[in-house]
Coordinates of C-alpha atoms in Angstrom, one line a residue:
X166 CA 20.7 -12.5 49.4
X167 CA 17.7 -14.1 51.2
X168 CA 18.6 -17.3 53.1
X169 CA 15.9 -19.6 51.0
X170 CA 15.2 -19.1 47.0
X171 CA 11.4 -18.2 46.7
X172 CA 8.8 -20.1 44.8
X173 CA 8.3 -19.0 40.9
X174 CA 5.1 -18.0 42.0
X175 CA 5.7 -15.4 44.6
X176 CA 8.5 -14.1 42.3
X177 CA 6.3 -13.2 39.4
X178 CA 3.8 -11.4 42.1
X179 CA 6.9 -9.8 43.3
X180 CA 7.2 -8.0 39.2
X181 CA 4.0 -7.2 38.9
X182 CA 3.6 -5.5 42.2
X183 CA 7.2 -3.7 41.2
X184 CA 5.7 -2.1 37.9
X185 CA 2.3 -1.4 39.7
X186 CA 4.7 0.8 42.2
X187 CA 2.9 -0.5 45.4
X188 CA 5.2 0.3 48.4
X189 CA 7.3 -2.0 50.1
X190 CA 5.0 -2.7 53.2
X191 CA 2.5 -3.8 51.1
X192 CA 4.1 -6.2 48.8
X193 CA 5.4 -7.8 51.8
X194 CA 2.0 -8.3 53.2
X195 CA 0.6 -9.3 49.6
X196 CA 3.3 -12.0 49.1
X197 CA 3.9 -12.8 52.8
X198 CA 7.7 -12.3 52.5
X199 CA 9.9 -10.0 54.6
X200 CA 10.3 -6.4 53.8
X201 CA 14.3 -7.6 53.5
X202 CA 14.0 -9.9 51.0
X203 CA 11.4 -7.7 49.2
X204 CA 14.1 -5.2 48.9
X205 CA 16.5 -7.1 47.7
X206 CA 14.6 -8.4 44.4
X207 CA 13.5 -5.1 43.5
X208 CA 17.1 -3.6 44.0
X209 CA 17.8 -7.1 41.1
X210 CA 14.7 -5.9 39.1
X211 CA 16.0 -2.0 39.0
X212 CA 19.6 -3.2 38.5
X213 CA 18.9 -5.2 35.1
X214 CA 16.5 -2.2 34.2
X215 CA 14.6 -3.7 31.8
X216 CA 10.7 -3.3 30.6
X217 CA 7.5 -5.4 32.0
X218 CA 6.9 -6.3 28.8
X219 CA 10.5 -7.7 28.3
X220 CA 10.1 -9.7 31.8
X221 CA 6.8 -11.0 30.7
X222 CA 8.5 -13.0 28.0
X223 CA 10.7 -15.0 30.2
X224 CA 10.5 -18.9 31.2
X225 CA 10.7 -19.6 34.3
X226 CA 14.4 -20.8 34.4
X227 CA 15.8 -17.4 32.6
X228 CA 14.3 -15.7 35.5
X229 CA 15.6 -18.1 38.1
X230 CA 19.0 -17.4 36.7
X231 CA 18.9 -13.5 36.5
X232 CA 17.1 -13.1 40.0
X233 CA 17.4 -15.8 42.1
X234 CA 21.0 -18.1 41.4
X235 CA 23.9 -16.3 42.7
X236 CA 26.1 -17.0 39.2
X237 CA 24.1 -16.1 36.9
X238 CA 25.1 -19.2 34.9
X239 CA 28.4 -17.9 35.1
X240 CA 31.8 -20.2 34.7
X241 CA 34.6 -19.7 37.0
X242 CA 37.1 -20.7 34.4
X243 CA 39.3 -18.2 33.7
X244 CA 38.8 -18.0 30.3
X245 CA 35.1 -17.1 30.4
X246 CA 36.0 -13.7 32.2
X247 CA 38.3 -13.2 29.2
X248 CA 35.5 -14.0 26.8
X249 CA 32.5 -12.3 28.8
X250 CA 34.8 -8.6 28.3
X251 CA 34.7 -9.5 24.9
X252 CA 30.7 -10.3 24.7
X253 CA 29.2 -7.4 23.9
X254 CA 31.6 -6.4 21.2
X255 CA 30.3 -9.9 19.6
X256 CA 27.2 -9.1 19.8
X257 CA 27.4 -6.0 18.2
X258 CA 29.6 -7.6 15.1
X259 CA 26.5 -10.1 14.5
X260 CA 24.7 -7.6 13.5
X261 CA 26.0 -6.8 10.7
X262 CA 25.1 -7.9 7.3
X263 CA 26.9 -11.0 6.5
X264 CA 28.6 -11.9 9.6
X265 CA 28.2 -15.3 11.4
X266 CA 29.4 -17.0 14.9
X267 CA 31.7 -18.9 13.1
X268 CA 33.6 -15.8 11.7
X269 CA 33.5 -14.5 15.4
X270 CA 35.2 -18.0 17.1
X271 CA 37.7 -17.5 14.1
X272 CA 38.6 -14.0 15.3
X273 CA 38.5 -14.9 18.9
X274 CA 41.1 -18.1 18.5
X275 CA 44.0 -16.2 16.5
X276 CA 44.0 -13.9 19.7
X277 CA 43.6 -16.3 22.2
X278 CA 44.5 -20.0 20.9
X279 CA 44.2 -21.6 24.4
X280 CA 40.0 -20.3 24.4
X281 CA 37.2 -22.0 24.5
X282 CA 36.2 -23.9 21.4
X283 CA 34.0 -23.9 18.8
X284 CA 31.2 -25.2 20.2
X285 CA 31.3 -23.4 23.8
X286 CA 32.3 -20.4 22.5
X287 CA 28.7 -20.3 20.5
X288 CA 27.3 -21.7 23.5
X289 CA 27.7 -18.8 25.5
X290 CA 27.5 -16.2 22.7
X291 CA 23.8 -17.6 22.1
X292 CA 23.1 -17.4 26.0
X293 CA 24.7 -13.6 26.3
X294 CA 22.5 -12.4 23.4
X295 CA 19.4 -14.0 24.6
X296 CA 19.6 -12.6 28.3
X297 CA 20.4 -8.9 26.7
X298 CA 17.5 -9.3 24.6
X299 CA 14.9 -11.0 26.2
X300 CA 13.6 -12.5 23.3
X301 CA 10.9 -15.3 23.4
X302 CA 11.2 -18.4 21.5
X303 CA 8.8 -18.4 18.9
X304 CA 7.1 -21.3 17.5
X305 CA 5.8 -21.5 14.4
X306 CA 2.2 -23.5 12.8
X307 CA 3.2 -24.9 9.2
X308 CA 1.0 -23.2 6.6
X309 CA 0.2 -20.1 9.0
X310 CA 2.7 -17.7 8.0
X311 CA 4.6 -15.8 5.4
X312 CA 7.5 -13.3 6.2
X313 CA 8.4 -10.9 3.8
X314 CA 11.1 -7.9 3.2
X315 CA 13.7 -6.7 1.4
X316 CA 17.4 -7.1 1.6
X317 CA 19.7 -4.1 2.7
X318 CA 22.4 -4.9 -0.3
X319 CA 21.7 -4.8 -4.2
X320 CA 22.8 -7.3 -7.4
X321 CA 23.4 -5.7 -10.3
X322 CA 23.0 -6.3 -13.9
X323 CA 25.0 -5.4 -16.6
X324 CA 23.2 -3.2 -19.4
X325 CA 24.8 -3.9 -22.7
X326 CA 23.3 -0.8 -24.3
X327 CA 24.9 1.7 -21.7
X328 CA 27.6 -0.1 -19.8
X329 CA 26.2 0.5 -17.1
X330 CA 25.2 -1.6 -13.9
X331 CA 21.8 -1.6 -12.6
X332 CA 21.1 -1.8 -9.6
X333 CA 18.1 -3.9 -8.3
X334 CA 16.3 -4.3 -5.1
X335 CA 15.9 -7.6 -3.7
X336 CA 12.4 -9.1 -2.4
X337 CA 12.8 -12.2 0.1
X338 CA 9.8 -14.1 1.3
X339 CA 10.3 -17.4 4.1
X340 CA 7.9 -19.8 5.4
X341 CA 9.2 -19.5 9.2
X342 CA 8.0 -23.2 9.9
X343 CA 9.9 -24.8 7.1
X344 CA 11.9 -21.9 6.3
X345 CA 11.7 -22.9 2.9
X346 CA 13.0 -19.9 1.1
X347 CA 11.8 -17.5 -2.1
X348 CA 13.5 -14.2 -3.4
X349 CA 13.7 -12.5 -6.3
X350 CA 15.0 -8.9 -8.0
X351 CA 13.0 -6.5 -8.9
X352 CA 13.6 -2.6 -10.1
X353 CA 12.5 -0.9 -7.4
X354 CA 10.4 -1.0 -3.9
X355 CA 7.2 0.7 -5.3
X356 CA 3.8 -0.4 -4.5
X357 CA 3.1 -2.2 -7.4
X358 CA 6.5 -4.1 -7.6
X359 CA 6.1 -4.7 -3.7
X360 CA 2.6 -7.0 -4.5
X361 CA 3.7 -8.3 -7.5
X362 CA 6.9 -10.0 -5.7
X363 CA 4.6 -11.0 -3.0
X364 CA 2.0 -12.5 -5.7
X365 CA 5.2 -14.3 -7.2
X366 CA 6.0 -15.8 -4.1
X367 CA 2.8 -17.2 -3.4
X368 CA 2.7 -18.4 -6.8
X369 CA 6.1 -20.3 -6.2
X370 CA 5.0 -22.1 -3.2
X371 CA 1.9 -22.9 -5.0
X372 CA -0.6 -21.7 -2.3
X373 CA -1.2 -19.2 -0.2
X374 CA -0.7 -18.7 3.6
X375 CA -3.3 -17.7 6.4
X376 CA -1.1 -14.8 7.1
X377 CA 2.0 -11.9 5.7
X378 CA 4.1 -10.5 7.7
X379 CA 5.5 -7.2 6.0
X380 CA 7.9 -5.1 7.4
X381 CA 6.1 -1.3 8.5
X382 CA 7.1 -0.1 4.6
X383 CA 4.9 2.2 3.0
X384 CA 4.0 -0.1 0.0
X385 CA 2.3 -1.8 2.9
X386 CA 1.2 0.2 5.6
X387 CA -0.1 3.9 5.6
X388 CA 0.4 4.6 9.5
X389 CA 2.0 2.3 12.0
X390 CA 0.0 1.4 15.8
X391 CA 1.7 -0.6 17.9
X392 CA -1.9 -2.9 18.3
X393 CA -3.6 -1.7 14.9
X394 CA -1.8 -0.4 12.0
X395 CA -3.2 0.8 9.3
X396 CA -3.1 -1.3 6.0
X397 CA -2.4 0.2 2.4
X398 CA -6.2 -0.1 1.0
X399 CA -4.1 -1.5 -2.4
X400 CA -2.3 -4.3 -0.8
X401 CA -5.0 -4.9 1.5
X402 CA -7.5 -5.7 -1.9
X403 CA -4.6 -7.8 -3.0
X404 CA -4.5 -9.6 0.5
X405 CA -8.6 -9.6 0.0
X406 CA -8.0 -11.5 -3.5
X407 CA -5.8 -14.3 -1.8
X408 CA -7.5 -14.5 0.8
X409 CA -4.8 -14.0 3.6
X410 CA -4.1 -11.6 6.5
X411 CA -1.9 -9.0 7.0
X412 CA 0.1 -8.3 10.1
X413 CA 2.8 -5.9 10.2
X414 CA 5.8 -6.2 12.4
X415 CA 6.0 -3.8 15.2
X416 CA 8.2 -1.0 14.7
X417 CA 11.7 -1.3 15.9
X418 CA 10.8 -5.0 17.1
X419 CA 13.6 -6.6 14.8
X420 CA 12.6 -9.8 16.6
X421 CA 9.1 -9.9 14.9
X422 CA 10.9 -10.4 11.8
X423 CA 14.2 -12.1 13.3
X424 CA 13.7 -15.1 10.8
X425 CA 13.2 -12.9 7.6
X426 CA 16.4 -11.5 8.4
X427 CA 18.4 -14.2 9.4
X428 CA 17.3 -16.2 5.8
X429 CA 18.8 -12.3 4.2
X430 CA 22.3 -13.4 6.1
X431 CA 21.9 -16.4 4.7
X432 CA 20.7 -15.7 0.9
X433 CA 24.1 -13.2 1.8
X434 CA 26.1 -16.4 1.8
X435 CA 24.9 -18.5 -0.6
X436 CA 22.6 -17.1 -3.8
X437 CA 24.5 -13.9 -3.4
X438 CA 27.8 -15.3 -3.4
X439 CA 26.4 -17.8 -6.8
X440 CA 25.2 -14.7 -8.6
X441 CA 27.3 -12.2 -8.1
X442 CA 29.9 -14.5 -9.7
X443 CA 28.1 -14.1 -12.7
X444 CA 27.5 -11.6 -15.2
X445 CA 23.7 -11.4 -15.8
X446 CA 22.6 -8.8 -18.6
X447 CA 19.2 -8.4 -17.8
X448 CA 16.7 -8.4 -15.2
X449 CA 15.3 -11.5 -16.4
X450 CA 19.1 -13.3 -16.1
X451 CA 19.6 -12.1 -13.0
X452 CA 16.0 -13.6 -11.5
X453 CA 17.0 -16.7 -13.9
X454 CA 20.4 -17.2 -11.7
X455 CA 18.8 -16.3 -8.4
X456 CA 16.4 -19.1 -8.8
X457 CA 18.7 -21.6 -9.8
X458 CA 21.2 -20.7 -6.8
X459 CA 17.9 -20.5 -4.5
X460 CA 16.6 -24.2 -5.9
X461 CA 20.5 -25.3 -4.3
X462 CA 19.8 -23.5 -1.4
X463 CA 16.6 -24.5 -0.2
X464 CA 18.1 -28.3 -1.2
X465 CA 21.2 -28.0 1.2
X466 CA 20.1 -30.1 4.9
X467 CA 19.0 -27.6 7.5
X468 CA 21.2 -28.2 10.6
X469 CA 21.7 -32.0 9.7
X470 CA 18.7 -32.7 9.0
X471 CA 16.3 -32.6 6.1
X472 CA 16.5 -29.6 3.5
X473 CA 14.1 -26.7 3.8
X474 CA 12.5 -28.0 0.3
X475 CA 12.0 -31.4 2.1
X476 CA 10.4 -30.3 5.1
X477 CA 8.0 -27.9 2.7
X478 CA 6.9 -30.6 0.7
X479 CA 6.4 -33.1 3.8
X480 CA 4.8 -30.7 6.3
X481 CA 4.1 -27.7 5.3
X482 CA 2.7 -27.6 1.3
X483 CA -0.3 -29.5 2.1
X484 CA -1.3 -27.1 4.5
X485 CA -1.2 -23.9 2.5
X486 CA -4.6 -22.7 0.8
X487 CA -5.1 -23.0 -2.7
X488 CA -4.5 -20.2 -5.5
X489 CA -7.3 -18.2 -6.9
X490 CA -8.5 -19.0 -10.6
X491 CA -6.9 -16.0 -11.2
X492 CA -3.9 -13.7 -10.9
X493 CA -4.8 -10.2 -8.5
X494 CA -6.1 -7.5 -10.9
X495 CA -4.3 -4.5 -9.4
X496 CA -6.4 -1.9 -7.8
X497 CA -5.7 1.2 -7.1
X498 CA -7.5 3.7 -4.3
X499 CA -8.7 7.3 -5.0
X500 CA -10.9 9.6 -3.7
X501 CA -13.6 12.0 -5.2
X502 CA -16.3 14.5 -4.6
X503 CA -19.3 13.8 -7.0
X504 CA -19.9 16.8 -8.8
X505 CA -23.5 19.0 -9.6
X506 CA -23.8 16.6 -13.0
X507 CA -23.6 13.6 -11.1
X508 CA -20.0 12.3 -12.1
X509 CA -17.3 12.0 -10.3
X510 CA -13.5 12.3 -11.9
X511 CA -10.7 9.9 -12.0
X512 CA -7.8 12.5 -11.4
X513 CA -5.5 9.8 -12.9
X514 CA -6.9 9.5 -16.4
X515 CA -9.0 12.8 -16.2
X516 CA -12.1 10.5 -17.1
X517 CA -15.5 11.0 -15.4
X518 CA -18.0 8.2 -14.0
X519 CA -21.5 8.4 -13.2
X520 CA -23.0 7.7 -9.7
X521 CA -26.4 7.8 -8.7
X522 CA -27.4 11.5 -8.4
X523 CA -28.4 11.2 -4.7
X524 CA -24.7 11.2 -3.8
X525 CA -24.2 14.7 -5.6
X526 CA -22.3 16.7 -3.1
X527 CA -20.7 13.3 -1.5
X528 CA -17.1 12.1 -1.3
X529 CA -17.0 8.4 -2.5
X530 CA -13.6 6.2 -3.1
X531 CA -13.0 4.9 -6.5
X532 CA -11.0 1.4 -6.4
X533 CA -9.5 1.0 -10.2
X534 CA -7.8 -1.9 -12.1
X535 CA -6.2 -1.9 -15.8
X536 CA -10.2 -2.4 -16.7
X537 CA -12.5 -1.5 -14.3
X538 CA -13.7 1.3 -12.1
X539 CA -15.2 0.4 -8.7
X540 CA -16.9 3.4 -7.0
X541 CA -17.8 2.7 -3.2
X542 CA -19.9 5.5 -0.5
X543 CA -19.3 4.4 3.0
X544 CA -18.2 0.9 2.0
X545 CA -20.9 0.4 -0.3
X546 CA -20.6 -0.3 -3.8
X547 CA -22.9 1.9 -5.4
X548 CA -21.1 1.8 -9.2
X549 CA -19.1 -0.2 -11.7
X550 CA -18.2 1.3 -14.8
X551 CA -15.5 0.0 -17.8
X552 CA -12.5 1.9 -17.4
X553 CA -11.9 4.6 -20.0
X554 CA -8.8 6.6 -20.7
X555 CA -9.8 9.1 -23.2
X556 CA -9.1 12.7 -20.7
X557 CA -12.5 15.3 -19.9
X558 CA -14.9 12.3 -21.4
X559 CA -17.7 10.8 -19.5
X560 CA -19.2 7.3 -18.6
X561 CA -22.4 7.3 -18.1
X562 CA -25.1 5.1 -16.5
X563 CA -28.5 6.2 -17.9
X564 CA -29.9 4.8 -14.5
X565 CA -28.0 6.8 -12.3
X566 CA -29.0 10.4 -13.2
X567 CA -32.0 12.6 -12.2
X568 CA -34.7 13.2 -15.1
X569 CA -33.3 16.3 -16.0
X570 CA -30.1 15.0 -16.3
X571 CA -31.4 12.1 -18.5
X572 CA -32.5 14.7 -20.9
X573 CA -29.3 16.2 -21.8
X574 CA -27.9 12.5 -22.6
X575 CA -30.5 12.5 -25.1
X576 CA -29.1 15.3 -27.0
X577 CA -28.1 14.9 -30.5
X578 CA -28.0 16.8 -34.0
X579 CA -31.3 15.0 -35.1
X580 CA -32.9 16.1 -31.4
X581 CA -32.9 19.5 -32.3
X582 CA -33.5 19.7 -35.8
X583 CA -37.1 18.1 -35.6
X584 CA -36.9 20.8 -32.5
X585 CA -36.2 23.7 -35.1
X586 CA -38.5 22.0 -37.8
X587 CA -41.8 22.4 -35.4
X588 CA -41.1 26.0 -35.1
X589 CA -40.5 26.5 -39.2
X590 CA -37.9 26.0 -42.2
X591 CA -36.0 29.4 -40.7
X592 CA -35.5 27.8 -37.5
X593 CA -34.4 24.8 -38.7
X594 CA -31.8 26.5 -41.2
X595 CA -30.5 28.7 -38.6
X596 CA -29.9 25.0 -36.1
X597 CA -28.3 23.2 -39.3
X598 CA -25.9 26.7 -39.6
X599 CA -25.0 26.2 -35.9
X600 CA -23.9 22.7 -36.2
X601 CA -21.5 23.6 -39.0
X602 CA -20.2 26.4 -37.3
X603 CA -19.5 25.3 -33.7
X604 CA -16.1 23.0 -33.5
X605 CA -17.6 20.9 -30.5
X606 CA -21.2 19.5 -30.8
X607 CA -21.5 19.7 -27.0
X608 CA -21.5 24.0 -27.4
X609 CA -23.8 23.6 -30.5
X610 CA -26.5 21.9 -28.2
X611 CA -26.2 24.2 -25.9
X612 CA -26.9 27.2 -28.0
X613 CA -29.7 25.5 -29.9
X614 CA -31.1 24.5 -26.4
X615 CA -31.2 28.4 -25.9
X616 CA -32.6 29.1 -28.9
X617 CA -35.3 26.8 -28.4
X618 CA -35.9 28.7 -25.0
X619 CA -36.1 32.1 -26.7
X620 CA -39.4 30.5 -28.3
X621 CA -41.0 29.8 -24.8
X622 CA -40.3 33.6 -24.1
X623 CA -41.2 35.2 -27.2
X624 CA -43.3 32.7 -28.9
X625 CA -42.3 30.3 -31.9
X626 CA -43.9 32.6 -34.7
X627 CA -41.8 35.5 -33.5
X628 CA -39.1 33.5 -33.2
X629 CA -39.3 31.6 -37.2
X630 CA -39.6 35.8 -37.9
X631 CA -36.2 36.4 -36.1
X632 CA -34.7 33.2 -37.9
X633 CA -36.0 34.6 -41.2
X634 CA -34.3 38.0 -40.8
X635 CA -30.7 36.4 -39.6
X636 CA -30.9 34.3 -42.2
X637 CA -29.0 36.8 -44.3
X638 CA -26.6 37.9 -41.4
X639 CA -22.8 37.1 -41.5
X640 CA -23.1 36.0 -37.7
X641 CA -26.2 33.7 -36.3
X642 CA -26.2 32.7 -32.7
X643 CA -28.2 32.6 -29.6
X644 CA -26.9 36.1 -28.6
X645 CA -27.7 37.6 -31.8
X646 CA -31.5 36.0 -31.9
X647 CA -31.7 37.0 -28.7
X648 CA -31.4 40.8 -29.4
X649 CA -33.4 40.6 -32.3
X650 CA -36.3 39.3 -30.6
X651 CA -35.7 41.8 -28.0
X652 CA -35.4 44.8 -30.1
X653 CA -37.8 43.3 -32.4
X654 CA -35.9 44.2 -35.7
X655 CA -37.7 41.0 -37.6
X656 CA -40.3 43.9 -37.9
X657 CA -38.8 46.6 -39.6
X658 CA -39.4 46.3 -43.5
X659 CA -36.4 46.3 -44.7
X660 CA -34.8 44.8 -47.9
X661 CA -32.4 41.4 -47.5
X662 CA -30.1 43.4 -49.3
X663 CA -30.0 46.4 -47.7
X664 CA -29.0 45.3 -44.4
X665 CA -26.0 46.1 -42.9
X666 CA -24.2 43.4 -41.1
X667 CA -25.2 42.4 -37.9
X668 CA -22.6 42.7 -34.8
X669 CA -23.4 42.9 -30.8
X670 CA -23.6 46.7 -30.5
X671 CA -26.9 47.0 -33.0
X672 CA -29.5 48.3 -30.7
X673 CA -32.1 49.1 -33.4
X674 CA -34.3 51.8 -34.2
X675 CA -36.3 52.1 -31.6
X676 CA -33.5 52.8 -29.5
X677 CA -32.6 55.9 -31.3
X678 CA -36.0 56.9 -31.7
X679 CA -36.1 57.6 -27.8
X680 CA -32.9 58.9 -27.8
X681 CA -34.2 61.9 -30.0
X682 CA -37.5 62.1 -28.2
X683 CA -35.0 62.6 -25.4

């Protein structure tokens, strides 16, 4: 041990110079201390083996008692080096679900009635956890943030239909300044449960906070980063809506959440211990006894002084933003490739919307409520449509497709009849045939649109000839007009009557002619 302590200042240069691995020459000549004494902090520093980060966080008088006082803040009453075997073991036994300090000095007393008491007994608990954490006291703004999560154990109602119990999962949200608490039971963790709760909970502390701290589940965040995680794009529309941040705890850092948690030991104590006395026969009974054993809880002083509910109401309510008009609509997150006809399909519903054509070829992302459809390219919104649920139909925008595209919207029975009736009566018959005949008008305009193309190919009169002659046929279709045309059988003379019936292997008489020429 160096013969004088050394100033804070030199000691923090001492850490940093540890974790940037210069050698021991140097940091003697950075800090202008022996190569002794340098030796003997870093053999400390090694010994308690702990991470920068973790030294970062202490005070100045937590790392004057691990490196620099020679007791540690040790006692030399005997029974402190009973308890201090016993320490870690404590530690350990807080935490777990449920279990408190108080439970702990009960333990310790039946098997040593001459320890310390109550209140130094939590004393140096408290001090033994904080130096083998390393945790930094955290102070909190009122009105800044909201923590949120879920408890590890269930409450149960009982079905009267099955006789069954069901299970439920339950939701806790805390303001950390007032630690005015809210929780409630819902059926499962899903997605949309997991914003509803949190919309609830916003909605019972009538505002909204500048920040929510979710725990790293996947209702909330699609891929945890230590410095920028990446946010469900549903919750994050919901947190858009209210107007708040969100800011995931760092995985495995139970400390960013430490008050969320400590409330569940609470809520553990109290609200479960209220309702679970109960029988509740519904979901809706069980949330109706949570709340009333919650309204007691957040009413009961906090450490002697005023109750959470008090302190909410004096300091912290005021500062909260104000709801939106509305309740969050809430949107779901797809993505889609626009296809050739310009639309691109909701795989949920198996419903197509229109975007504008230039985006043909594209992926664009498709943000959907109960009522609306939201269609985005590169963070653009490029499309809105009303959301419809009948599968394989379309919703079109007139606006949004090229000419050609605009044509075939335009396509309807009466279309194509004054079509037909331009070329002749024939024509026309033959289009009103097709419409009776084909189950799904979209295939009847298609084959009328064909037939109407055999006419720029072989001329209208040729084609009112070719109607005229399948007038009589059993079958009419493009196919069939088509091979008339070609073989030109509206030219032989032959009577109505004497026809035989049409099918697709007729190749006329022509065709037989040069086959016996051959």
């Amino acid at each position: 041990m160096p013969n004088k302590p050394i100033d804070m200042h030199k000691l923090r240069l001492l850490l940093r110079l540890f974790f940037q691995e210069v050698s021991g020459r140097q940091a003697a000549h950075l800090t202008g201390l022996s190569r002794n004494t340098v030796r003997h902090y870093w053999s400390r520093i090694k010994e308690i083996d702990w991470p920068e980060e973790r030294w970062d966080g202490l005070s100045d008088l937590e790392l004057n008692r691990l490196l620099i006082s020679s007791k540690l803040g040790e006692s030399y009453d005997p029974r402190y080096h009973i308890l201090k075997a016993l320490l870690p073991s404590i530690a350990k036994e807080l935490r777990r679900p449920r279990m408190t300090i108080a439970r702990q000095w009960d333990q310790y007393r039946k098997h040593h009635p001459d320890g310390f008491g109550k209140t130094a007994f939590t004393k140096h608990v408290q001090q033994f956890r904080q130096r083998h954490t390393g945790y930094m006291v955290q102070h909190y703004t009122p009105g800044d943030k909201l923590m949120v999560d879920y408890t590890g154990d269930k409450l149960h109602y009982l079905d009267k239909e099955t006789g069954e119990y069901v299970a439920c999962e339950v939701f806790v949200a805390i303001l950390p300044y007032s630690q005015y608490t809210y929780c409630e039971a819902q059926r499962n963790q899903k997605q949309e449960t997991f914003i509803e709760s949190c919309e609830n909970a916003f909605h019972f502390y009538q505002g909204v906070p500048l920040a929510v701290i979710p725990d790293n589940l996947k209702s909330a965040v699609v891929k945890t980063n230590r410095y920028e995680p990446k946010i469900n794009e549903t919750y994050n529309a919901f947190a858009e809506h209210y107007r708040t941040a969100i800011l995931p705890t760092r995985v495995a850092k139970p400390r960013d959440k430490a008050l969320v948690e400590g409330a569940v030991k609470l809520l553990y104590q109290s609200v479960y211990f209220d309702v679970t006395d109960r029988e509740p026969i519904s979901l809706e009974e069980l949330n109706m006894f949570i709340l009333e054993a919650l309204e007691e809880y957040n009413e009961r002083p906090l450490n002697g002084e005023e109750s959470r509910l008090k302190r909410f109401e004096q300091e912290e309510q005021h500062r909260l933003k104000p709801l939106p008009a509305k309740r969050h609509s809430l949107r779901k997150v797809s993505e889609a490739k626009v296809g050739k006809n310009g639309h691109v399909r909701l795989s949920e519903d198996k419903h197509y919307y229109s975007v504008p054509y230039t985006l043909i070829g594209k992926r664009v992302k498709l943000l959907y409520s109960l009522d609306e459809v939201r269609i985005y390219y590169q963070m653009e919104l490029i499309a809105e449509h009303t959301r419809g649920y009948r599968r394989g139909a379309y919703t079109t925008n007139n606006d949004h497709l090229a000419s050609h595209h605009k044509a075939l919207t335009e396509w309807n029975p009466d279309f194509f009849l004054r079509k037909a009736e331009a070329v002749g009566p024939f024509t026309r018959k033959v289009f009103e045939r097709t419409f009776k005949e084909k189950p799904h008008a979209e295939a009847a305009y298609k084959s009328c649109n064909g037939i109407i193309n055999l006419g720029s190919r072989f001329g209208n009169t040729a084609l009112e000839q070719a109607c005229r002659y399948a007038d009589g046929l059993e079958v009419v279709n493009y196919h069939v007009l088509s091979d008339i045309l070609t073989n030109k059988l509206y030219e032989e003379d032959v009577d109505q009557q004497a026809k035989v019936l049409y099918h697709e292997n007729l190749r006329g008489g022509n065709y037989y002619a040069q086959s016996d020429e051959n």
